[in-house]
mmCIF file of N, CA, C and O and ligand atoms in Angstrom:
data_model
loop_
_atom_site.group_PDB
_atom_site.id
_atom_site.type_symbol
_atom_site.label_atom_id
_atom_site.label_comp_id
_atom_site.label_asym_id
_atom_site.label_seq_id
_atom_site.Cartn_x
_atom_site.Cartn_y
_atom_site.Cartn_z
ATOM 1 N N MET X 1 14.437 -5.343 -6.391
ATOM 2 C CA MET X 1 14.247 -4.027 -7.218
ATOM 3 C C MET X 1 14.256 -2.714 -5.883
ATOM 4 O O MET X 1 13.424 -3.383 -5.216
ATOM 5 N N LYS X 2 14.945 -1.497 -6.350
ATOM 6 C CA LYS X 2 14.758 -0.849 -5.266
ATOM 7 C C LYS X 2 13.392 0.047 -5.819
ATOM 8 O O LYS X 2 13.260 0.297 -7.088
ATOM 9 N N ALA X 3 12.774 0.902 -5.047
ATOM 10 C CA ALA X 3 11.495 2.173 -5.212
ATOM 11 C C ALA X 3 11.546 2.929 -4.388
ATOM 12 O O ALA X 3 11.588 2.273 -2.843
ATOM 13 N N VAL X 4 11.407 4.073 -4.477
ATOM 14 C CA VAL X 4 11.576 5.432 -3.680
ATOM 15 C C VAL X 4 10.139 5.637 -3.924
ATOM 16 O O VAL X 4 10.050 6.373 -4.802
ATOM 17 N N PHE X 5 9.140 5.670 -2.969
ATOM 18 C CA PHE X 5 7.858 6.186 -2.749
ATOM 19 C C PHE X 5 7.523 7.302 -1.860
ATOM 20 O O PHE X 5 8.231 6.692 -0.736
ATOM 21 N N SER X 6 6.400 7.854 -1.412
ATOM 22 C CA SER X 6 6.270 8.520 -0.579
ATOM 23 C C SER X 6 5.109 7.527 0.110
ATOM 24 O O SER X 6 4.345 6.714 -0.945
ATOM 25 N N LEU X 7 4.970 7.039 1.525
ATOM 26 C CA LEU X 7 3.695 5.820 1.832
ATOM 27 C C LEU X 7 3.900 6.582 3.384
ATOM 28 O O LEU X 7 3.967 6.806 4.001
ATOM 29 N N ASN X 8 2.230 7.261 3.143
ATOM 30 C CA ASN X 8 1.672 7.591 4.476
ATOM 31 C C ASN X 8 2.527 8.722 4.399
ATOM 32 O O ASN X 8 2.514 9.133 5.947
ATOM 33 N N GLY X 9 2.941 9.532 3.608
ATOM 34 C CA GLY X 9 3.612 10.921 3.941
ATOM 35 C C GLY X 9 4.849 11.182 4.038
ATOM 36 O O GLY X 9 5.251 11.912 3.941
ATOM 37 N N ALA X 10 5.506 9.707 4.446
ATOM 38 C CA ALA X 10 7.134 9.994 4.397
ATOM 39 C C ALA X 10 7.516 9.106 3.373
ATOM 40 O O ALA X 10 7.023 8.050 2.778
ATOM 41 N N LEU X 11 8.903 9.769 3.112
ATOM 42 C CA LEU X 11 9.492 9.012 1.721
ATOM 43 C C LEU X 11 10.139 7.757 2.533
ATOM 44 O O LEU X 11 10.568 7.367 3.472
ATOM 45 N N HIS X 12 9.664 6.572 1.636
ATOM 46 C CA HIS X 12 10.218 5.313 1.650
ATOM 47 C C HIS X 12 11.160 4.210 0.833
ATOM 48 O O HIS X 12 10.847 4.940 0.086
ATOM 49 N N THR X 13 11.826 3.478 1.254
ATOM 50 C CA THR X 13 12.856 3.265 0.330
ATOM 51 C C THR X 13 12.494 1.458 0.323
ATOM 52 O O THR X 13 12.578 0.836 1.806
ATOM 53 N N ALA X 14 11.728 0.933 -0.649
ATOM 54 C CA ALA X 14 11.232 -1.172 -0.578
ATOM 55 C C ALA X 14 12.490 -1.395 -1.189
ATOM 56 O O ALA X 14 13.027 -0.942 -2.641
ATOM 57 N N ASP X 15 13.189 -2.462 -0.750
ATOM 58 C CA ASP X 15 14.001 -3.214 -2.319
ATOM 59 C C ASP X 15 13.701 -4.633 -1.902
ATOM 60 O O ASP X 15 13.723 -5.639 -0.912
ATOM 61 N N VAL X 16 13.203 -4.859 -2.786
ATOM 62 C CA VAL X 16 12.085 -6.281 -2.986
ATOM 63 C C VAL X 16 12.051 -7.028 -4.064
ATOM 64 O O VAL X 16 12.862 -6.145 -4.956
ATOM 65 N N PRO X 17 11.957 -7.883 -4.215
ATOM 66 C CA PRO X 17 12.375 -8.677 -5.571
ATOM 67 C C PRO X 17 10.948 -8.397 -6.401
ATOM 68 O O PRO X 17 10.144 -7.795 -5.820
ATOM 69 N N ALA X 18 11.299 -8.264 -7.926
ATOM 70 C CA ALA X 18 10.296 -7.987 -8.702
ATOM 71 C C ALA X 18 9.040 -8.080 -8.997
ATOM 72 O O ALA X 18 8.219 -7.312 -8.661
ATOM 73 N N GLU X 19 8.854 -9.606 -8.117
ATOM 74 C CA GLU X 19 7.314 -9.956 -8.429
ATOM 75 C C GLU X 19 5.872 -9.046 -6.627
ATOM 76 O O GLU X 19 5.208 -10.397 -7.081
ATOM 77 N N THR X 20 7.235 -8.563 -5.794
ATOM 78 C CA THR X 20 6.525 -8.669 -4.754
ATOM 79 C C THR X 20 5.061 -7.749 -4.978
ATOM 80 O O THR X 20 5.033 -6.142 -5.644
ATOM 81 N N LEU X 21 3.627 -8.148 -4.706
ATOM 82 C CA LEU X 21 2.884 -7.262 -4.519
ATOM 83 C C LEU X 21 2.576 -6.155 -3.524
ATOM 84 O O LEU X 21 3.142 -6.564 -2.645
ATOM 85 N N LEU X 22 2.178 -4.882 -3.669
ATOM 86 C CA LEU X 22 1.891 -4.100 -2.681
ATOM 87 C C LEU X 22 1.414 -4.417 -1.074
ATOM 88 O O LEU X 22 1.831 -4.113 -0.542
ATOM 89 N N THR X 23 -0.024 -5.611 -1.483
ATOM 90 C CA THR X 23 -0.461 -5.898 -0.403
ATOM 91 C C THR X 23 0.375 -6.873 0.429
ATOM 92 O O THR X 23 0.441 -7.015 1.633
ATOM 93 N N GLU X 24 1.114 -7.614 -0.076
ATOM 94 C CA GLU X 24 2.276 -8.422 0.264
ATOM 95 C C GLU X 24 3.093 -7.346 1.343
ATOM 96 O O GLU X 24 3.778 -8.032 2.285
ATOM 97 N N TYR X 25 3.428 -6.660 0.596
ATOM 98 C CA TYR X 25 4.992 -5.603 1.313
ATOM 99 C C TYR X 25 4.154 -4.878 2.506
ATOM 100 O O TYR X 25 4.868 -5.103 3.317
ATOM 101 N N LEU X 26 2.883 -4.159 2.132
ATOM 102 C CA LEU X 26 1.985 -3.736 3.232
ATOM 103 C C LEU X 26 2.206 -4.502 4.434
ATOM 104 O O LEU X 26 2.750 -3.982 5.556
ATOM 105 N N ARG X 27 1.824 -5.639 4.164
ATOM 106 C CA ARG X 27 1.400 -6.410 5.285
ATOM 107 C C ARG X 27 1.781 -7.346 5.886
ATOM 108 O O ARG X 27 2.169 -7.518 7.266
ATOM 109 N N ASP X 28 3.178 -7.888 5.099
ATOM 110 C CA ASP X 28 4.079 -8.936 5.899
ATOM 111 C C ASP X 28 5.558 -8.326 5.840
ATOM 112 O O ASP X 28 6.020 -8.506 7.263
ATOM 113 N N ASP X 29 6.065 -7.472 5.573
ATOM 114 C CA ASP X 29 6.970 -6.676 5.613
ATOM 115 C C ASP X 29 6.951 -5.109 6.657
ATOM 116 O O ASP X 29 7.605 -4.950 6.951
ATOM 117 N N LEU X 30 5.833 -4.669 6.501
ATOM 118 C CA LEU X 30 5.904 -3.223 7.024
ATOM 119 C C LEU X 30 4.701 -3.279 8.509
ATOM 120 O O LEU X 30 4.869 -2.727 9.168
ATOM 121 N N GLY X 31 3.895 -4.290 8.248
ATOM 122 C CA GLY X 31 2.959 -4.790 9.496
ATOM 123 C C GLY X 31 1.671 -3.736 9.306
ATOM 124 O O GLY X 31 0.683 -3.101 10.398
ATOM 125 N N LEU X 32 1.671 -3.146 8.156
ATOM 126 C CA LEU X 32 0.410 -2.805 7.786
ATOM 127 C C LEU X 32 -0.980 -3.116 7.323
ATOM 128 O O LEU X 32 -1.521 -3.700 6.095
ATOM 129 N N THR X 33 -1.181 -3.784 8.476
ATOM 130 C CA THR X 33 -2.613 -4.706 8.242
ATOM 131 C C THR X 33 -3.767 -3.978 7.884
ATOM 132 O O THR X 33 -4.862 -4.727 7.575
ATOM 133 N N GLY X 34 -4.015 -2.845 7.973
ATOM 134 C CA GLY X 34 -5.319 -1.846 7.322
ATOM 135 C C GLY X 34 -5.708 -2.342 5.503
ATOM 136 O O GLY X 34 -6.677 -2.064 5.552
ATOM 137 N N THR X 35 -5.061 -2.641 5.097
ATOM 138 C CA THR X 35 -4.962 -3.060 3.592
ATOM 139 C C THR X 35 -5.097 -4.805 3.515
ATOM 140 O O THR X 35 -4.484 -5.395 4.408
ATOM 141 N N HIS X 36 -6.349 -4.488 3.608
ATOM 142 C CA HIS X 36 -6.727 -6.387 3.742
ATOM 143 C C HIS X 36 -6.456 -7.495 2.302
ATOM 144 O O HIS X 36 -6.491 -6.332 1.068
ATOM 145 N N ILE X 37 -6.649 -8.674 2.362
ATOM 146 C CA ILE X 37 -6.624 -9.247 0.834
ATOM 147 C C ILE X 37 -7.854 -10.040 0.975
ATOM 148 O O ILE X 37 -8.336 -11.045 1.954
ATOM 149 N N GLY X 38 -8.801 -9.740 0.524
ATOM 150 C CA GLY X 38 -9.868 -10.488 -0.163
ATOM 151 C C GLY X 38 -9.920 -11.505 -1.375
ATOM 152 O O GLY X 38 -9.953 -12.914 -0.951
ATOM 153 N N CYS X 39 -9.619 -11.447 -2.499
ATOM 154 C CA CYS X 39 -9.853 -12.550 -3.122
ATOM 155 C C CYS X 39 -8.635 -12.459 -3.814
ATOM 156 O O CYS X 39 -8.494 -13.848 -4.340
ATOM 157 N N ASP X 40 -8.070 -11.728 -3.701
ATOM 158 C CA ASP X 40 -6.342 -11.776 -4.399
ATOM 159 C C ASP X 40 -6.775 -11.632 -6.094
ATOM 160 O O ASP X 40 -5.487 -12.209 -6.230
ATOM 161 N N THR X 41 -7.830 -11.436 -6.820
ATOM 162 C CA THR X 41 -7.811 -11.520 -8.097
ATOM 163 C C THR X 41 -8.887 -10.491 -8.304
ATOM 164 O O THR X 41 -8.981 -10.388 -9.418
ATOM 165 N N SER X 42 -8.109 -9.026 -8.136
ATOM 166 C CA SER X 42 -9.116 -8.086 -8.527
ATOM 167 C C SER X 42 -10.377 -7.728 -8.771
ATOM 168 O O SER X 42 -10.642 -6.804 -9.424
ATOM 169 N N GLN X 43 -11.240 -8.635 -7.635
ATOM 170 C CA GLN X 43 -12.793 -8.550 -7.962
ATOM 171 C C GLN X 43 -13.397 -7.639 -6.566
ATOM 172 O O GLN X 43 -14.131 -6.807 -6.399
ATOM 173 N N CYS X 44 -12.641 -7.410 -5.283
ATOM 174 C CA CYS X 44 -13.265 -6.842 -4.178
ATOM 175 C C CYS X 44 -12.893 -5.642 -3.476
ATOM 176 O O CYS X 44 -13.724 -5.293 -3.039
ATOM 177 N N GLY X 45 -12.327 -5.321 -4.171
ATOM 178 C CA GLY X 45 -11.296 -3.864 -3.204
ATOM 179 C C GLY X 45 -10.816 -3.738 -1.960
ATOM 180 O O GLY X 45 -10.927 -2.869 -1.383
ATOM 181 N N ALA X 46 -11.118 -4.948 -0.849
ATOM 182 C CA ALA X 46 -11.159 -4.694 0.224
ATOM 183 C C ALA X 46 -9.383 -4.541 0.083
ATOM 184 O O ALA X 46 -8.493 -4.083 1.396
ATOM 185 N N CYS X 47 -8.654 -4.072 -0.704
ATOM 186 C CA CYS X 47 -7.035 -4.118 -0.755
ATOM 187 C C CYS X 47 -7.041 -2.580 -1.327
ATOM 188 O O CYS X 47 -5.500 -2.046 -1.570
ATOM 189 N N ASN X 48 -7.849 -1.510 -1.430
ATOM 190 C CA ASN X 48 -7.784 -0.476 -1.848
ATOM 191 C C ASN X 48 -6.742 0.308 -1.048
ATOM 192 O O ASN X 48 -6.793 0.046 -0.197
ATOM 193 N N VAL X 49 -5.809 1.049 -1.783
ATOM 194 C CA VAL X 49 -5.114 2.314 -1.312
ATOM 195 C C VAL X 49 -5.187 3.563 -1.842
ATOM 196 O O VAL X 49 -5.733 3.447 -3.177
ATOM 197 N N LEU X 50 -5.157 4.666 -1.973
ATOM 198 C CA LEU X 50 -5.086 5.800 -2.538
ATOM 199 C C LEU X 50 -3.227 5.728 -3.246
ATOM 200 O O LEU X 50 -2.464 5.777 -2.647
ATOM 201 N N LEU X 51 -3.319 5.750 -4.611
ATOM 202 C CA LEU X 51 -2.199 5.743 -5.384
ATOM 203 C C LEU X 51 -2.084 7.494 -6.476
ATOM 204 O O LEU X 51 -2.909 7.303 -7.057
ATOM 205 N N ASP X 52 -1.559 8.083 -5.811
ATOM 206 C CA ASP X 52 -1.222 9.492 -6.194
ATOM 207 C C ASP X 52 -2.725 10.351 -5.954
ATOM 208 O O ASP X 52 -3.341 10.984 -7.344
ATOM 209 N N GLY X 53 -3.319 9.749 -5.190
ATOM 210 C CA GLY X 53 -4.663 10.302 -4.805
ATOM 211 C C GLY X 53 -5.916 9.668 -5.799
ATOM 212 O O GLY X 53 -6.854 10.064 -5.511
ATOM 213 N N GLN X 54 -5.623 8.179 -6.312
ATOM 214 C CA GLN X 54 -6.233 8.025 -7.102
ATOM 215 C C GLN X 54 -6.787 6.552 -6.261
ATOM 216 O O GLN X 54 -5.968 5.891 -5.685
ATOM 217 N N SER X 55 -7.786 6.036 -6.169
ATOM 218 C CA SER X 55 -8.315 4.405 -5.287
ATOM 219 C C SER X 55 -7.207 3.851 -6.637
ATOM 220 O O SER X 55 -7.567 3.776 -7.468
ATOM 221 N N ALA X 56 -6.559 2.248 -6.090
ATOM 222 C CA ALA X 56 -6.143 1.836 -6.601
ATOM 223 C C ALA X 56 -6.127 0.356 -5.792
ATOM 224 O O ALA X 56 -6.365 0.714 -4.625
ATOM 225 N N LYS X 57 -5.876 -0.669 -6.543
ATOM 226 C CA LYS X 57 -6.089 -2.169 -5.701
ATOM 227 C C LYS X 57 -4.511 -2.810 -5.498
ATOM 228 O O LYS X 57 -3.940 -3.158 -6.571
ATOM 229 N N ALA X 58 -4.340 -2.844 -4.194
ATOM 230 C CA ALA X 58 -2.873 -3.381 -4.470
ATOM 231 C C ALA X 58 -2.534 -4.373 -4.584
ATOM 232 O O ALA X 58 -1.580 -4.470 -4.350
ATOM 233 N N CYS X 59 -3.341 -5.180 -4.582
ATOM 234 C CA CYS X 59 -3.483 -6.356 -4.978
ATOM 235 C C CYS X 59 -2.608 -6.673 -6.759
ATOM 236 O O CYS X 59 -2.267 -7.853 -6.800
ATOM 237 N N THR X 60 -3.113 -5.478 -7.355
ATOM 238 C CA THR X 60 -2.306 -5.445 -8.483
ATOM 239 C C THR X 60 -1.295 -4.331 -8.855
ATOM 240 O O THR X 60 -0.859 -4.248 -10.262
ATOM 241 N N LEU X 61 -0.491 -4.000 -7.849
ATOM 242 C CA LEU X 61 0.715 -3.297 -7.803
ATOM 243 C C LEU X 61 1.828 -3.983 -7.555
ATOM 244 O O LEU X 61 2.027 -4.343 -6.375
ATOM 245 N N LEU X 62 2.780 -3.928 -8.224
ATOM 246 C CA LEU X 62 3.893 -4.283 -7.981
ATOM 247 C C LEU X 62 5.191 -3.337 -7.469
ATOM 248 O O LEU X 62 4.742 -1.877 -8.024
ATOM 249 N N VAL X 63 5.430 -3.730 -6.539
ATOM 250 C CA VAL X 63 6.408 -2.423 -5.417
ATOM 251 C C VAL X 63 7.181 -1.910 -6.304
ATOM 252 O O VAL X 63 7.420 -0.393 -6.411
ATOM 253 N N ALA X 64 7.710 -2.432 -6.952
ATOM 254 C CA ALA X 64 9.000 -2.310 -8.028
ATOM 255 C C ALA X 64 8.584 -1.094 -9.074
ATOM 256 O O ALA X 64 9.363 -0.156 -9.802
ATOM 257 N N THR X 65 7.442 -1.083 -8.917
ATOM 258 C CA THR X 65 6.371 -0.042 -10.311
ATOM 259 C C THR X 65 6.309 1.286 -10.042
ATOM 260 O O THR X 65 6.103 2.546 -10.212
ATOM 261 N N LEU X 66 6.583 1.429 -8.567
ATOM 262 C CA LEU X 66 5.771 2.382 -7.333
ATOM 263 C C LEU X 66 6.652 3.486 -7.329
ATOM 264 O O LEU X 66 6.939 4.701 -6.690
ATOM 265 N N ASP X 67 8.068 3.905 -7.828
ATOM 266 C CA ASP X 67 9.403 4.726 -7.963
ATOM 267 C C ASP X 67 8.812 6.097 -8.083
ATOM 268 O O ASP X 67 7.980 6.377 -9.169
ATOM 269 N N GLY X 68 8.762 6.914 -7.209
ATOM 270 C CA GLY X 68 8.275 8.252 -7.257
ATOM 271 C C GLY X 68 6.578 8.787 -6.816
ATOM 272 O O GLY X 68 6.185 9.610 -7.418
ATOM 273 N N ALA X 69 6.032 7.139 -6.612
ATOM 274 C CA ALA X 69 4.890 7.835 -6.293
ATOM 275 C C ALA X 69 4.166 8.142 -4.853
ATOM 276 O O ALA X 69 4.913 8.317 -3.843
ATOM 277 N N ASP X 70 2.415 8.208 -4.445
ATOM 278 C CA ASP X 70 2.368 8.658 -3.492
ATOM 279 C C ASP X 70 1.243 7.981 -2.922
ATOM 280 O O ASP X 70 0.281 7.367 -3.826
ATOM 281 N N VAL X 71 1.733 7.179 -2.007
ATOM 282 C CA VAL X 71 1.233 5.805 -1.564
ATOM 283 C C VAL X 71 0.310 6.197 -0.059
ATOM 284 O O VAL X 71 1.571 6.643 1.080
ATOM 285 N N LEU X 72 -0.964 5.823 0.139
ATOM 286 C CA LEU X 72 -1.526 6.118 1.085
ATOM 287 C C LEU X 72 -2.358 5.203 1.647
ATOM 288 O O LEU X 72 -3.309 4.275 0.163
ATOM 289 N N THR X 73 -2.352 4.304 2.931
ATOM 290 C CA THR X 73 -3.396 3.525 3.200
ATOM 291 C C THR X 73 -4.177 4.183 4.341
ATOM 292 O O THR X 73 -3.891 5.399 4.958
ATOM 293 N N ILE X 74 -4.838 3.315 5.011
ATOM 294 C CA ILE X 74 -5.884 3.614 5.534
ATOM 295 C C ILE X 74 -5.107 3.713 7.096
ATOM 296 O O ILE X 74 -5.573 4.729 7.763
ATOM 297 N N GLU X 75 -3.987 3.343 7.710
ATOM 298 C CA GLU X 75 -3.140 4.179 8.820
ATOM 299 C C GLU X 75 -2.529 5.311 8.198
ATOM 300 O O GLU X 75 -2.565 6.350 9.467
ATOM 301 N N GLY X 76 -2.375 5.864 6.533
ATOM 302 C CA GLY X 76 -1.903 7.796 7.293
ATOM 303 C C GLY X 76 -3.153 8.275 6.913
ATOM 304 O O GLY X 76 -2.841 9.482 6.559
ATOM 305 N N LEU X 77 -4.761 7.748 6.954
ATOM 306 C CA LEU X 77 -5.748 8.647 7.205
ATOM 307 C C LEU X 77 -5.375 9.599 8.145
ATOM 308 O O LEU X 77 -6.235 10.984 7.981
ATOM 309 N N GLY X 78 -5.129 9.158 9.065
ATOM 310 C CA GLY X 78 -5.562 10.281 10.224
ATOM 311 C C GLY X 78 -4.251 9.555 11.538
ATOM 312 O O GLY X 78 -3.428 9.086 11.499
ATOM 313 N N SER X 79 -4.654 10.276 12.950
ATOM 314 C CA SER X 79 -3.624 9.784 13.932
ATOM 315 C C SER X 79 -4.568 9.164 14.922
ATOM 316 O O SER X 79 -5.547 9.045 15.073
ATOM 317 N N ALA X 80 -3.335 8.584 16.027
ATOM 318 C CA ALA X 80 -4.328 7.872 16.999
ATOM 319 C C ALA X 80 -5.162 9.181 17.921
ATOM 320 O O ALA X 80 -5.965 9.070 18.379
ATOM 321 N N GLU X 81 -4.408 10.609 17.940
ATOM 322 C CA GLU X 81 -4.993 11.387 18.526
ATOM 323 C C GLU X 81 -6.315 11.607 17.689
ATOM 324 O O GLU X 81 -7.153 12.545 18.243
ATOM 325 N N ALA X 82 -6.143 11.732 16.359
ATOM 326 C CA ALA X 82 -7.382 12.056 15.531
ATOM 327 C C ALA X 82 -7.649 11.421 14.193
ATOM 328 O O ALA X 82 -7.133 11.371 12.992
ATOM 329 N N LEU X 83 -8.745 10.247 14.634
ATOM 330 C CA LEU X 83 -9.127 9.163 13.583
ATOM 331 C C LEU X 83 -9.331 9.667 12.566
ATOM 332 O O LEU X 83 -10.599 10.742 12.796
ATOM 333 N N HIS X 84 -9.492 9.654 11.444
ATOM 334 C CA HIS X 84 -10.246 9.805 9.936
ATOM 335 C C HIS X 84 -11.523 8.937 10.359
ATOM 336 O O HIS X 84 -11.649 7.752 10.621
ATOM 337 N N PRO X 85 -13.139 9.381 9.965
ATOM 338 C CA PRO X 85 -13.761 8.794 10.024
ATOM 339 C C PRO X 85 -13.815 6.958 9.362
ATOM 340 O O PRO X 85 -14.589 6.526 9.784
ATOM 341 N N MET X 86 -13.231 6.892 8.291
ATOM 342 C CA MET X 86 -12.694 5.901 7.881
ATOM 343 C C MET X 86 -11.854 4.708 8.452
ATOM 344 O O MET X 86 -12.031 3.361 8.723
ATOM 345 N N GLN X 87 -11.809 5.073 9.722
ATOM 346 C CA GLN X 87 -10.621 4.171 11.073
ATOM 347 C C GLN X 87 -11.234 3.618 12.015
ATOM 348 O O GLN X 87 -11.271 3.244 12.470
HETATM 349 FE FE1 FES B 101 -9.915 -7.704 -3.502
HETATM 350 FE FE2 FES B 101 -7.215 -6.857 -4.391
HETATM 351 S S1 FES B 101 -7.855 -8.317 -2.787
HETATM 352 S S2 FES B 101 -9.326 -6.746 -5.295
#
């Protein structure tokens, strides 16, 4: 399934199986390993990203549902020259 969404400020197109979780996609397909997998049961928050400006657990989000969304991971908060305090 295709989903087109903003990822760390850039337009991104994902073409993934319907059951693909955002944590898997970020880490395994895109190499964005700043989003961690702790419990994988929606308990710990290690996988938090910003979804449309609100905190969201990436282990509960299906990539296919993100069409039109704005996703920000820890990698997108700052740059190599100007790290965000969270980085
Ligand atoms: Fe623990 Fe997502 S991995 S809440």
